[in-house]
Amino acid sequence: MYKLSFLICFAFLFTKSAKSQTTDTINLNASEQQFSDSIAQVNEQNEDLKASRDAYNEGLLLLGTENYIEAITHFTNAITIDSIFSEAYLSRAKCYEGQNDELAIVDYLKAFELDSSKVFPLYSVAALQFKTDKELAKQTYSLIIALNESEFKAISQLGIIAFLAKEYNTAEQYFTQSLAINTNAYTLNDRGSCYRKLDKLDLAVIDYLAAIALNSDLAFVYSNLASVYANQGDPEKALNYYDLAISIDVNYALAYNNKASILLENKEFDKANSAINKALVVNPDYAPAYNNKGVINHQLKKYEEAIDDFDKAISLDDNYAKAYLNRGVSKQMTRDEDGACSDWYKAKELGIMMVKKYLANDCE
Amino acid sequence: MTVNNRYRKSLLLACLLFVTSIAFSQDIAFKNANFKEDKQGLKLAKESMAIADEMREQGIEKILLMQDANIVFSQAIFHYNKAQAFNPNNAELNYKIGSSLLFTNQKENANSYLVKAKELSTNLPAEFLFYYAMALQLNGDYTRAVEQFEQFKDTAKNKVYALYEVFTKKYIKECQGANEVLAAEHRIWVDNLPINTKFDEWSPCLSADGELLIFTSNQPNENQPNEFGVYDQDIYYSNLNARKFSNVLPVSELNTKNDDVSGGLSYDGQRLLTFKQEDGNADVFESKLNGLKWGVPLRKMGEKLRGGNTDGNETFASFDPPDVKVYYITDGGYSGNKNIYFSGVMNRERNLWGKGQSAGHEVNTKFQEGSVYIHPDGKTMYFSSQGHNTLGGYDIFVSYVDDLGHWGEPINLGYPINTPYDDLFYSATASGRYAYIASNRAGGKGGLDIYKVTYWGADKPMSTDVQDQLIASIAKPVSDNTIAKPIVVEEKSLTVFKGKVIDAITKKPIDAAIEIVLNETGKIFTSFHSNSATGKFLLSLPAGANYGISVAADGYLFHSENFDLPKGDGFNSVNKDIELKNIKVGSNIALRNVFFNTGKWEVKDDSYAELERLVSLLSDVPTLRIEISGHTDNIGAESFNELLSQRRADAVVTYLLGKGVDKKRLSAKGYGQSKPVDSNETAEGRAANRRTEFEIIEN
């Protein structure tokens, strides 16, 4: 509509200009005067429009250089001039994201209000709501779907929300619904994880393999599949897929750590150590790797070193219940019974109830 | 020959002579020619040796008759040492000392004397090989030990070998089986206790909760040592503090000038079995803890020479959980050796016990059994023996009873509980996690020492951490929350129930009768009293039954508990104080936790806990009527004190009325300073007199 108006204005301006060259001195009658006034009004409006667009364009430049605060100023100017400039709301919202999510949400919603044919602002709103209020995010995704039931991404997101709420059956249904519209590796991965949580490991394997078939570059899918094989009691396959995950992403600390866990169970302590060390090279602050390293050292009867490893894990996460549990066991082997009991009390406080037995038998 | 060559040759010769002189030190005989300067010293040394020789011979006779000879060998060594101080380089003397030491609690010192004897002379008696082999066995040099035993067998004259044949064969078998016993992995720590001294500490007796340790020691005491410088055995105790036994005190009321030896402690720590010599033989005695003092020991298992008592020696004994039998060591049985027997009570009031019965051929051997202990679970026997497959000397074994009451094949507890030395006694906590033994193994503080055995128990598994990126769009990994489950192994199915019986108001300990009934059958499982001084009680209840526990004391409301312990329930420990409510008419109970400001009668806030207990008592026993009485010291005017005490008594009654107690059950009286309970001359006495009491006037 604005484009049309602009063309009309341009046409008028051109005509006026053309005419003015030949009729500079023509006196206008009433209707002509009225027409001339409306042209002047349009010209004025066009100037505003231009100013608004100029401000918007400057804002875009600043947004591009991540100069958010100044960009916001320009977008605000654009909006002040033209309060129905939806693109300006969108861009300003992007600037607000991370600084003030509430304002970002307001702008996205405004943008959607101005042009409800585009639902992507609602996706942005939902993504922001997801961080703090999953219920609200759920409502927004549901709205997107109500507007268009083919919005498979929104359906997937509802699945993720259900997954995080541990409603795995519901999550599985959403993922299936989404996949029926659009089959993609990410949603297949997510549904595979649902099946894993539901202990339907065979179905999990099928989905992970299907995800890989669609996109063979997702290291985490290989790793997830490996973990399922590990749970199924097939350490060889598990190790194979962890290696594949690592071959795709040589900095995938999770895969190194998980691989070490399998090797440890197989009592291949040297290889386990090697894998753990690689995890720690990639991520020197990876607490689970320190925990597992401590377990390896404990199995090798290197109790002091094991305690050092658990110390490190706890220093990275002072609520690391498993590390307290394990450290207590190692401390007991160094005859530090007081230290062992103290660690087990802490593990119990953090929710590991099985230490009650250790406390009853060994500490009380 | 050049000067340098000559010099080198002389040096070589000198070195050779020096080495030879070391390798073949001279065996210096006890002869005048060798001690011209000190003939008197020689005479005394020879006299000492003669005395020692006689004792040594006695000792050897005892050993060959399967009897303990620790004392006589120790006495022989006492005399030998006098000769040794005079002349330490006599092969025969070193041999005799070394061989004697092998039968004492200082056997770790034997090897050095035997080695020296060997170095001093090659002309030693054939038996030397036997004793040297024993020393090698003690050192864990089993292969060489077997070689020496075999050589003894091959070289000794038949008459000599015949005397030692049984032992030679036994010790060879021990050496050959040692590697198998040692190879078994045992998840155990064995620690020397801080309470040990250079003297003997032995016969540890532990209460089932592991908090009281009673033991025997010949460390210096109030009595005079004997001519050998050895003190008599006395009984000591120590209470667990911060997981350690550190403070040791004598059980004075049980110790005499003669040997007093602890035998076995009841699981609740209230009764102690000892043994003592009377008229030429030893019998088992029992002493009961009355409050804080042990009572006079009375003969257990019947009168002298009756029931379980023989004309032999009944010594180390153990209670069994139902307190129906006593297991003990006696040499008054058929074999004449020290074996394990048991006697069952027939009539406790009249102290009538059955004749001693052997614990069975599976546990008893033709060698000596040294000690016996029945675990609180009633199904496990720990005993020490020189027979079976020991590593050497006494070892500790475990045997389990079947449903028919037969004790099964013993299992050697293995290293590090057992060693080639003497490892005896065993007393454990009900949980089985800790036990205490005695041993004269090398590396101790001297003689027999008490060691604490800690069982690691089942492997405590480690929990690894695996993480996954379960949701593609969420980068934060999710941990696997699985905690590795502990390995379930068969463990003692027992519950230890312990605590104190106390007055509900005053919290003072009560001597209460406690009876345990098996609810399914209505039969009494056991009955006993809580300690009158401390109110403490302790009992072990095997799993697989529902128990009713009744607690009764004169003047108190009856109390009951229920314990349902399904089979396979594992070990549990329940610590609970049982409060009994006083209901005896005429009882006067001081409310020591009811407070007022000086000269005032408003009840202070910190009195409410005590008053609530009183409310609770009145609620539980609706028939009680009480008088609340106020009392003061003698400071201030008598009339004021009377008024103050009345107002205070009224204030307590007002509180009780406010809590819903019927006013017909309450009365208040102020006695002022007219009824002191202590002297008003002292501050403490005056404080005791300032009190609020209640008296039960009707029930």
Short mmCIF file of C-alpha atoms in Angstrom, two decimals, chain B residues 119-401:
data_model
loop_
_atom_site.label_atom_id
_atom_site.label_comp_id
_atom_site.label_asym_id
_atom_site.label_seq_id
_atom_site.Cartn_x
_atom_site.Cartn_y
_atom_site.Cartn_z
CA GLU B 119 76.78 -69.52 62.78
CA LEU B 120 78.61 -70.41 65.96
CA SER B 121 78.53 -74.12 65.43
CA THR B 122 77.62 -76.82 63.00
CA ASN B 123 77.40 -79.34 65.78
CA LEU B 124 73.91 -78.67 67.09
CA PRO B 125 71.31 -81.23 68.18
CA ALA B 126 69.12 -82.74 65.49
CA GLU B 127 66.09 -80.95 66.94
CA PHE B 128 67.72 -77.66 65.95
CA LEU B 129 66.51 -78.23 62.41
CA PHE B 130 62.95 -78.58 63.65
CA TYR B 131 63.05 -75.34 65.60
CA TYR B 132 64.90 -73.51 62.86
CA ALA B 133 62.22 -74.61 60.43
CA MET B 134 59.59 -73.20 62.80
CA ALA B 135 61.42 -69.87 62.80
CA LEU B 136 61.55 -69.89 59.01
CA GLN B 137 57.82 -70.57 58.92
CA LEU B 138 57.24 -67.60 61.20
CA ASN B 139 59.18 -65.45 58.77
CA GLY B 140 56.98 -66.64 55.94
CA ASP B 141 59.86 -68.51 54.30
CA TYR B 142 57.72 -71.56 53.73
CA THR B 143 59.85 -73.25 51.10
CA ARG B 144 62.99 -73.25 53.23
CA ALA B 145 60.93 -74.19 56.25
CA VAL B 146 59.72 -77.32 54.48
CA GLU B 147 63.28 -78.13 53.48
CA GLN B 148 64.45 -77.89 57.06
CA PHE B 149 61.53 -79.98 58.35
CA GLU B 150 62.32 -82.62 55.73
CA GLN B 151 65.98 -82.55 56.64
CA PHE B 152 65.07 -83.01 60.28
CA LYS B 153 62.92 -85.94 59.32
CA ASP B 154 65.76 -87.48 57.36
CA THR B 155 68.57 -86.88 59.77
CA ALA B 156 67.06 -87.22 63.25
CA LYS B 157 67.23 -90.52 65.02
CA ASN B 158 63.98 -92.39 65.00
CA LYS B 159 63.39 -91.97 68.71
CA VAL B 160 63.85 -88.25 68.47
CA TYR B 161 61.79 -87.86 65.33
CA ALA B 162 58.98 -89.90 66.80
CA LEU B 163 58.47 -87.29 69.48
CA TYR B 164 58.11 -84.53 66.92
CA GLU B 165 56.50 -86.48 64.11
CA VAL B 166 52.95 -85.22 64.54
CA PHE B 167 54.14 -81.63 64.65
CA THR B 168 56.58 -82.02 61.78
CA LYS B 169 53.90 -83.38 59.51
CA LYS B 170 51.44 -80.72 60.65
CA TYR B 171 53.87 -77.86 60.10
CA ILE B 172 54.92 -79.15 56.67
CA LYS B 173 51.26 -79.24 55.70
CA GLU B 174 50.80 -75.71 57.02
CA CYS B 175 53.73 -74.47 54.97
CA GLN B 176 52.50 -76.21 51.85
CA GLY B 177 49.02 -74.80 52.27
CA ALA B 178 50.20 -71.31 53.22
CA ASN B 179 50.34 -69.94 49.71
CA GLU B 180 46.74 -70.91 49.06
CA VAL B 181 45.57 -69.26 52.28
CA LEU B 182 47.63 -66.16 51.54
CA ALA B 183 46.47 -65.95 47.92
CA ALA B 184 42.83 -65.43 48.88
CA GLU B 185 42.11 -61.73 48.75
CA HIS B 186 40.56 -60.34 51.91
CA ARG B 187 39.23 -56.87 52.05
CA ILE B 188 40.39 -56.25 55.58
CA TRP B 189 42.48 -53.83 57.58
CA VAL B 190 44.19 -54.96 60.75
CA ASP B 191 45.45 -52.19 63.03
CA ASN B 192 47.40 -52.31 66.24
CA LEU B 193 45.48 -50.43 68.94
CA PRO B 194 46.95 -47.41 70.72
CA ILE B 195 46.11 -49.05 74.06
CA ASN B 196 48.75 -51.74 73.55
CA THR B 197 51.96 -51.67 75.58
CA LYS B 198 55.17 -53.68 75.60
CA PHE B 199 53.35 -56.09 77.90
CA ASP B 200 50.59 -58.48 76.88
CA GLU B 201 47.16 -57.16 75.96
CA TRP B 202 44.79 -59.93 75.00
CA SER B 203 41.38 -61.55 75.31
CA PRO B 204 39.40 -58.60 73.91
CA CYS B 205 35.69 -58.63 74.74
CA LEU B 206 33.49 -56.19 72.85
CA SER B 207 29.90 -55.10 73.44
CA ALA B 208 27.65 -55.61 70.41
CA ASP B 209 27.51 -51.89 69.65
CA GLY B 210 31.29 -51.73 69.64
CA GLU B 211 31.48 -49.06 72.33
CA LEU B 212 32.90 -50.98 75.27
CA LEU B 213 36.08 -53.03 75.15
CA ILE B 214 37.16 -55.17 78.08
CA PHE B 215 40.48 -56.98 77.90
CA THR B 216 43.24 -58.55 79.95
CA SER B 217 46.78 -57.33 80.45
CA ASN B 218 49.83 -58.05 82.57
CA GLN B 219 51.06 -54.48 82.45
CA PRO B 220 52.34 -53.10 85.77
CA ASN B 221 49.59 -52.79 88.38
CA GLU B 222 49.23 -52.22 92.10
CA ASN B 223 50.50 -55.69 93.00
CA GLN B 224 54.07 -56.89 93.23
CA PRO B 225 55.55 -58.65 90.23
CA ASN B 226 56.70 -62.22 90.67
CA GLU B 227 60.32 -63.33 90.84
CA PHE B 228 60.52 -63.11 87.06
CA GLY B 229 59.38 -59.52 87.03
CA VAL B 230 56.02 -60.45 85.59
CA TYR B 231 52.84 -58.86 86.93
CA ASP B 232 49.61 -60.77 87.39
CA GLN B 233 46.93 -60.54 84.73
CA ASP B 234 44.27 -57.90 85.36
CA ILE B 235 41.09 -56.89 83.60
CA TYR B 236 40.84 -53.48 81.97
CA TYR B 237 38.20 -51.57 80.03
CA SER B 238 38.00 -48.74 77.55
CA ASN B 239 35.06 -46.80 76.12
CA LEU B 240 34.96 -45.82 72.48
CA ASN B 241 35.60 -42.12 71.96
CA ALA B 242 35.71 -40.48 68.51
CA ARG B 243 35.88 -43.95 66.94
CA LYS B 244 38.94 -44.89 69.00
CA PHE B 245 39.73 -46.74 72.19
CA SER B 246 42.33 -44.62 73.91
CA ASN B 247 41.54 -44.30 77.60
CA VAL B 248 42.16 -47.46 79.63
CA LEU B 249 41.06 -48.09 83.19
CA PRO B 250 41.28 -51.17 85.39
CA VAL B 251 38.12 -53.00 86.42
CA SER B 252 39.24 -52.63 90.03
CA GLU B 253 36.39 -54.53 91.61
CA LEU B 254 37.32 -57.66 89.64
CA ASN B 255 41.09 -57.52 89.91
CA THR B 256 42.86 -59.45 92.64
CA LYS B 257 46.44 -60.37 93.43
CA ASN B 258 46.07 -63.43 91.28
CA ASP B 259 45.46 -63.66 87.56
CA ASP B 260 42.11 -62.22 86.53
CA VAL B 261 41.23 -62.88 82.94
CA SER B 262 38.32 -61.64 80.83
CA GLY B 263 36.59 -64.40 78.92
CA GLY B 264 33.49 -63.11 77.21
CA LEU B 265 31.17 -60.14 77.40
CA SER B 266 27.41 -60.25 76.96
CA TYR B 267 26.21 -58.37 73.92
CA ASP B 268 24.70 -55.60 76.03
CA GLY B 269 27.91 -55.20 78.00
CA GLN B 270 26.21 -55.94 81.32
CA ARG B 271 27.68 -59.35 82.14
CA LEU B 272 31.25 -60.53 81.95
CA LEU B 273 32.54 -64.07 81.88
CA THR B 274 35.90 -64.55 83.48
CA PHE B 275 37.76 -67.58 84.73
CA LYS B 276 39.89 -68.20 87.73
CA GLN B 277 41.79 -70.95 89.41
CA GLU B 278 40.30 -72.46 92.50
CA ASP B 279 41.59 -75.61 94.17
CA GLY B 280 43.79 -76.58 91.29
CA ASN B 281 41.47 -76.05 88.35
CA ALA B 282 39.88 -73.17 86.53
CA ASP B 283 36.16 -72.56 86.16
CA VAL B 284 34.14 -69.96 84.33
CA PHE B 285 32.64 -67.19 86.47
CA GLU B 286 30.15 -64.49 85.68
CA SER B 287 30.08 -60.96 87.01
CA LYS B 288 27.12 -58.62 86.53
CA LEU B 289 27.31 -54.88 86.15
CA ASN B 290 25.29 -53.28 88.95
CA GLY B 291 25.06 -49.67 87.98
CA LEU B 292 28.66 -48.71 87.44
CA LYS B 293 30.28 -51.48 89.46
CA TRP B 294 30.89 -55.06 88.57
CA GLY B 295 29.52 -57.50 91.08
CA VAL B 296 31.31 -60.40 92.71
CA PRO B 297 31.86 -63.11 90.12
CA LEU B 298 29.81 -66.22 90.65
CA ARG B 299 30.51 -69.59 89.20
CA LYS B 300 28.73 -70.10 85.89
CA MET B 301 27.36 -73.34 84.43
CA GLY B 302 26.54 -74.89 87.74
CA GLU B 303 28.37 -75.60 90.98
CA LYS B 304 31.96 -76.77 91.15
CA LEU B 305 32.45 -80.06 89.36
CA ARG B 306 28.80 -80.00 88.28
CA GLY B 307 27.05 -79.06 85.08
CA GLY B 308 29.59 -77.70 82.66
CA ASN B 309 32.35 -77.59 85.26
CA THR B 310 34.88 -80.41 85.34
CA ASP B 311 38.05 -81.16 87.22
CA GLY B 312 39.86 -79.79 84.21
CA ASN B 313 40.12 -76.15 83.24
CA GLU B 314 37.15 -74.29 81.83
CA THR B 315 38.47 -70.95 80.66
CA PHE B 316 37.53 -68.65 77.78
CA ALA B 317 33.80 -68.56 77.30
CA SER B 318 31.14 -66.89 75.19
CA PHE B 319 27.48 -66.16 75.69
CA ASP B 320 25.05 -67.09 72.94
CA PRO B 321 22.34 -64.61 71.88
CA PRO B 322 19.33 -66.35 73.46
CA ASP B 323 21.44 -66.64 76.61
CA VAL B 324 20.63 -70.32 76.89
CA LYS B 325 24.07 -71.79 76.27
CA VAL B 326 27.60 -70.92 77.17
CA TYR B 327 30.39 -71.97 74.85
CA TYR B 328 33.80 -72.39 76.44
CA ILE B 329 37.28 -73.86 76.15
CA THR B 330 38.03 -76.84 78.34
CA ASP B 331 40.68 -79.48 78.68
CA GLY B 332 38.34 -81.48 80.89
CA GLY B 333 36.72 -83.23 77.95
CA TYR B 334 37.39 -86.67 76.51
CA SER B 335 40.46 -85.75 74.52
CA GLY B 336 42.30 -84.00 77.34
CA ASN B 337 43.23 -81.30 74.88
CA LYS B 338 41.73 -77.85 74.94
CA ASN B 339 38.53 -78.10 72.93
CA ILE B 340 35.32 -76.15 72.47
CA TYR B 341 32.38 -77.30 74.54
CA PHE B 342 29.00 -75.87 75.42
CA SER B 343 26.63 -76.21 78.31
CA GLY B 344 22.93 -75.33 78.35
CA VAL B 345 20.97 -73.85 81.24
CA MET B 346 18.36 -76.11 82.81
CA ASN B 347 17.25 -73.93 85.69
CA ARG B 348 18.63 -70.44 85.88
CA GLU B 349 17.39 -69.62 89.37
CA ARG B 350 19.01 -72.71 90.83
CA ASN B 351 22.07 -72.41 88.59
CA LEU B 352 21.53 -75.86 87.14
CA TRP B 353 23.33 -76.48 83.88
CA GLY B 354 23.73 -79.46 81.63
CA LYS B 355 26.92 -81.42 81.29
CA GLY B 356 29.33 -79.97 78.78
CA GLN B 357 28.97 -81.18 75.19
CA SER B 358 31.61 -81.04 72.50
CA ALA B 359 30.94 -78.46 69.79
CA GLY B 360 31.65 -81.23 67.31
CA HIS B 361 34.42 -82.92 65.45
CA GLU B 362 34.32 -80.37 62.65
CA VAL B 363 35.62 -77.64 64.94
CA ASN B 364 37.57 -79.57 67.58
CA THR B 365 40.92 -81.10 66.68
CA LYS B 366 43.63 -83.10 68.37
CA PHE B 367 45.55 -79.85 68.64
CA GLN B 368 44.62 -76.98 70.91
CA GLU B 369 41.57 -74.81 70.47
CA GLY B 370 42.29 -71.51 72.15
CA SER B 371 39.18 -69.33 72.23
CA VAL B 372 35.55 -69.23 71.15
CA TYR B 373 33.07 -66.48 70.35
CA ILE B 374 29.47 -66.69 69.18
CA HIS B 375 28.40 -63.73 67.06
CA PRO B 376 25.18 -61.89 68.03
CA ASP B 377 23.48 -63.47 65.02
CA GLY B 378 23.67 -66.77 66.85
CA LYS B 379 24.70 -68.65 63.72
CA THR B 380 28.38 -67.85 63.49
CA MET B 381 31.18 -69.13 65.65
CA TYR B 382 34.65 -67.67 65.60
CA PHE B 383 37.32 -69.70 67.30
CA SER B 384 41.07 -70.07 67.37
CA SER B 385 42.86 -73.34 66.86
CA GLN B 386 46.29 -74.78 66.26
CA GLY B 387 44.66 -77.44 64.13
CA HIS B 388 42.91 -77.26 60.73
CA ASN B 389 44.75 -75.40 57.99
CA THR B 390 46.51 -72.73 59.98
CA LEU B 391 49.30 -70.58 58.65
CA GLY B 392 51.17 -71.42 61.84
CA GLY B 393 50.48 -71.33 65.57
CA TYR B 394 46.90 -70.44 66.47
CA ASP B 395 44.71 -69.11 63.69
CA ILE B 396 41.18 -67.79 63.81
CA PHE B 397 38.47 -69.69 62.00
CA VAL B 398 34.78 -69.21 61.35
CA SER B 399 32.13 -71.90 61.38
CA TYR B 400 28.40 -71.67 60.69
CA VAL B 401 25.68 -73.69 62.37
#
